[in-house]
Coordinates of C-alpha atoms in Angstrom, one line a residue:
Chain A
X1 CA -36.6 55.5 -8.2
X2 CA -33.7 54.8 -6.1
X3 CA -31.1 57.5 -5.6
X4 CA -28.4 55.1 -5.3
X5 CA -27.5 53.8 -8.8
X6 CA -25.6 50.5 -9.3
X7 CA -24.2 49.3 -12.5
X8 CA -24.2 46.8 -14.2
X9 CA -27.6 45.3 -13.2
X10 CA -26.5 41.7 -14.2
X11 CA -23.1 40.5 -14.7
X12 CA -21.8 37.0 -15.7
X13 CA -18.0 36.4 -15.3
X14 CA -15.5 33.6 -15.3
X15 CA -13.3 32.6 -12.6
X16 CA -10.4 34.1 -14.3
X17 CA -12.0 37.4 -15.4
X18 CA -11.5 40.8 -13.6
X19 CA -14.7 43.0 -13.3
X20 CA -15.9 46.0 -11.3
X21 CA -19.3 46.8 -9.9
X22 CA -20.1 50.6 -9.7
X23 CA -22.4 52.5 -7.4
X24 CA -23.1 56.3 -7.2
X25 CA -25.1 58.5 -5.0
X26 CA -25.6 62.3 -5.1
X27 CA -27.4 62.7 -2.0
X28 CA -24.3 64.1 -0.2
X29 CA -24.2 61.0 2.0
X30 CA -20.6 60.4 3.6
X31 CA -21.0 56.8 4.4
X32 CA -21.1 54.0 1.7
X33 CA -21.7 50.2 2.0
X34 CA -21.3 47.1 0.2
X35 CA -23.6 44.1 1.0
X36 CA -23.8 40.6 -0.5
X37 CA -27.1 38.9 -0.5
X38 CA -27.6 35.0 -1.5
X39 CA -31.1 34.0 -2.7
X40 CA -33.6 34.0 0.0
X41 CA -31.2 35.1 2.6
X42 CA -30.8 38.6 4.3
X43 CA -28.0 40.9 3.1
X44 CA -24.7 40.5 4.8
X45 CA -22.4 43.5 5.2
X46 CA -19.1 43.2 3.4
X47 CA -17.4 46.7 3.7
X48 CA -18.3 50.3 5.0
X49 CA -16.5 53.5 4.0
X50 CA -16.8 56.5 6.1
X51 CA -15.6 59.8 4.7
X52 CA -14.1 57.8 1.8
X53 CA -12.0 55.9 4.1
X54 CA -12.5 52.1 4.8
X55 CA -13.8 51.7 8.2
X56 CA -15.1 48.3 8.4
X57 CA -14.2 45.0 6.3
X58 CA -16.1 42.1 7.6
X59 CA -13.3 39.6 6.8
X60 CA -14.0 39.7 3.1
X61 CA -11.8 37.6 1.0
X62 CA -9.1 39.5 -1.0
X63 CA -10.6 38.4 -4.3
X64 CA -13.1 41.4 -3.5
X65 CA -11.3 44.9 -3.4
X66 CA -13.4 48.0 -2.5
X67 CA -12.4 51.5 -3.6
X68 CA -14.0 54.9 -2.9
X69 CA -12.5 57.4 -5.3
X70 CA -14.8 60.2 -3.9
X71 CA -17.7 60.8 -1.7
X72 CA -20.2 60.0 -4.5
X73 CA -18.7 56.8 -6.0
X74 CA -18.0 53.4 -4.8
X75 CA -16.5 50.5 -6.7
X76 CA -16.1 46.8 -5.9
X77 CA -13.4 45.2 -7.9
X78 CA -13.7 41.5 -8.5
X79 CA -10.8 39.1 -9.4
X80 CA -10.5 35.4 -9.4
X81 CA -14.1 34.8 -8.0
X82 CA -15.4 31.4 -7.3
X83 CA -18.9 30.2 -8.3
X84 CA -20.2 30.5 -4.6
X85 CA -19.6 34.2 -5.0
X86 CA -22.6 34.5 -7.1
X87 CA -25.1 36.6 -5.4
X88 CA -26.8 39.8 -5.5
X89 CA -24.4 42.8 -4.6
X90 CA -26.2 45.7 -3.1
X91 CA -24.7 49.1 -2.4
X92 CA -26.0 51.5 0.1
X93 CA -25.4 54.9 1.5
X94 CA -26.3 56.9 4.6
X95 CA -26.0 60.5 5.5
X96 CA -23.4 60.1 8.1
X97 CA -21.4 57.0 9.2
X98 CA -23.4 54.4 11.2
X99 CA -22.9 55.9 14.8
X100 CA -26.4 56.9 15.2
X101 CA -29.3 54.4 15.9
X102 CA -31.5 56.7 13.7
X103 CA -29.3 56.7 10.6
X104 CA -31.2 54.7 7.7
X105 CA -29.5 53.2 4.7
X106 CA -30.5 54.0 1.1
X107 CA -30.1 51.0 -1.1
X108 CA -29.5 50.7 -4.9
X109 CA -31.3 48.0 -7.0
X110 CA -28.1 45.9 -6.9
X111 CA -25.9 43.9 -9.3
X112 CA -26.9 40.1 -9.9
X113 CA -23.4 38.5 -10.2
X114 CA -23.1 35.1 -11.7
X115 CA -19.6 33.5 -11.6
X116 CA -19.2 30.6 -14.0
Chain B
X1 CA -28.4 33.8 19.6
X2 CA -30.3 35.6 16.7
X3 CA -30.4 39.2 17.2
X4 CA -33.6 39.6 15.0
X5 CA -36.2 37.0 14.5
X6 CA -38.9 36.8 11.9
X7 CA -40.8 33.6 12.5
X8 CA -42.9 33.7 9.3
X9 CA -41.0 32.5 6.2
X10 CA -44.0 33.3 4.0
X11 CA -47.5 35.0 4.5
X12 CA -50.6 35.3 2.3
X13 CA -53.0 38.1 2.5
X14 CA -56.1 39.0 0.7
X15 CA -55.9 42.3 -1.3
X16 CA -57.4 45.2 0.8
X17 CA -57.0 43.5 4.0
X18 CA -54.6 44.3 6.8
X19 CA -51.6 42.1 7.6
X20 CA -49.1 41.9 10.4
X21 CA -45.5 40.9 9.9
X22 CA -43.8 39.7 13.1
X23 CA -40.5 40.8 14.2
X24 CA -38.7 40.2 17.7
X25 CA -35.1 41.3 18.5
X26 CA -32.7 40.6 21.2
X27 CA -30.4 43.5 22.8
X28 CA -29.2 44.5 26.2
X29 CA -28.5 47.9 24.9
X30 CA -31.0 50.6 26.0
X31 CA -30.4 52.6 22.8
X32 CA -31.3 51.0 19.3
X33 CA -33.3 51.6 16.3
X34 CA -35.6 49.3 14.5
X35 CA -36.2 49.4 10.7
X36 CA -38.4 47.6 8.2
X37 CA -37.3 47.4 4.5
X38 CA -39.3 46.0 1.4
X39 CA -37.5 44.0 -1.3
X40 CA -39.5 43.5 -4.3
X41 CA -38.2 41.0 -7.0
X42 CA -36.4 43.8 -8.7
X43 CA -33.8 43.7 -5.8
X44 CA -33.8 47.2 -4.3
X45 CA -34.2 47.4 -0.4
X46 CA -36.8 50.0 0.2
X47 CA -36.9 51.8 3.5
X48 CA -40.6 51.6 5.0
X49 CA -40.5 52.7 8.6
X50 CA -38.3 53.4 11.7
X51 CA -38.7 53.3 15.5
X52 CA -36.2 54.3 18.0
X53 CA -35.9 52.7 21.5
X54 CA -36.9 56.0 23.2
X55 CA -39.7 56.9 20.9
X56 CA -43.0 57.1 23.1
X57 CA -45.4 56.7 20.1
X58 CA -45.6 53.8 17.4
X59 CA -44.3 55.0 14.1
X60 CA -46.5 55.3 11.1
X61 CA -45.9 56.0 7.5
X62 CA -49.0 56.1 5.2
X63 CA -50.2 52.5 5.2
X64 CA -47.4 51.2 7.2
X65 CA -47.4 51.2 11.1
X66 CA -45.0 49.6 13.7
X67 CA -46.5 48.0 16.5
X68 CA -43.8 48.4 19.0
X69 CA -44.0 46.6 22.4
X70 CA -40.7 47.3 24.1
X71 CA -41.1 44.9 27.1
X72 CA -41.8 42.1 24.7
X73 CA -38.9 43.1 22.4
X74 CA -41.1 43.0 19.3
X75 CA -41.6 45.5 16.5
X76 CA -44.4 44.1 14.2
X77 CA -45.2 45.7 10.9
X78 CA -48.8 46.4 10.1
X79 CA -49.7 47.1 6.5
X80 CA -53.2 48.1 6.0
X81 CA -55.3 47.8 3.0
X82 CA -52.8 45.4 1.3
X83 CA -52.3 46.0 -2.5
X84 CA -50.9 43.6 -5.2
X85 CA -47.9 45.9 -5.2
X86 CA -46.9 44.9 -1.6
X87 CA -46.1 41.4 -2.6
X88 CA -42.4 41.2 -1.6
X89 CA -39.8 40.2 0.8
X90 CA -40.0 42.2 4.1
X91 CA -36.8 42.6 6.5
X92 CA -36.8 43.6 10.0
X93 CA -33.5 45.1 11.0
X94 CA -31.8 46.7 14.1
X95 CA -29.1 49.1 14.8
X96 CA -27.5 49.3 18.2
X97 CA -25.3 52.1 19.4
X98 CA -21.7 52.0 18.7
X99 CA -19.6 50.4 21.5
X100 CA -20.1 47.7 24.0
X101 CA -19.4 45.0 21.3
X102 CA -21.6 46.8 18.6
X103 CA -20.0 48.5 15.4
X104 CA -23.6 50.2 15.0
X105 CA -24.2 48.1 11.8
X106 CA -27.6 47.2 10.6
X107 CA -28.4 43.6 11.5
X108 CA -31.2 42.0 9.4
X109 CA -33.7 39.2 10.2
X110 CA -34.2 36.4 7.7
X111 CA -37.1 38.0 6.1
X112 CA -40.8 37.3 5.4
X113 CA -42.1 36.8 2.0
X114 CA -45.5 38.4 1.6
X115 CA -47.9 37.5 -1.1
X116 CA -50.9 39.5 -1.9
X117 CA -53.8 37.6 -3.4
X118 CA -56.2 39.5 -5.7

């Protein structure tokens, strides 16, 4: 079983809805990540939080808003999404921020998001 | 240019046989790490094995081994004694050292879908 827990597993939302994805880890990791993965494609990095501060934003549209309330939790707030935003959203964590070539990421099972 | 290239979109292997999944990479940085992840249909990305650029020996983890050929810039994954549960998508990834244009992020290849036949 993964030690990174994501909820919900599936989410269907309309373009005018506001929803949030949640991610939790209790491994004491200090870096947390959001990835977006379209079908049959590799994951694409969206955001990185290091020590609860946003350190990387890969030019993600503002309709995606990340939040890191504490070192164990990571949220992704969604508002006014488009159908092309439908994808698997993966959360990951690592022990320290990615400044070591040895640092491996632990992933959750993802939230499968469908935007209608 | 792609940093990580996986040339096999799909592979089939008979149960109990060994299979090699190819991965080549492109970097001018002498310090980097190479990773393999498995993604079953459930969606979770599962870490399998790691190789550092300075590691002298090829990494092994149970049935997984990494055939690291630095001069050829290849890091192929070898799965011995394939099992039905090995059917999944496999991603090769690389992390470069922070600096010189790199943020130290994990860069993924496009993946190889492995199907194990009974």
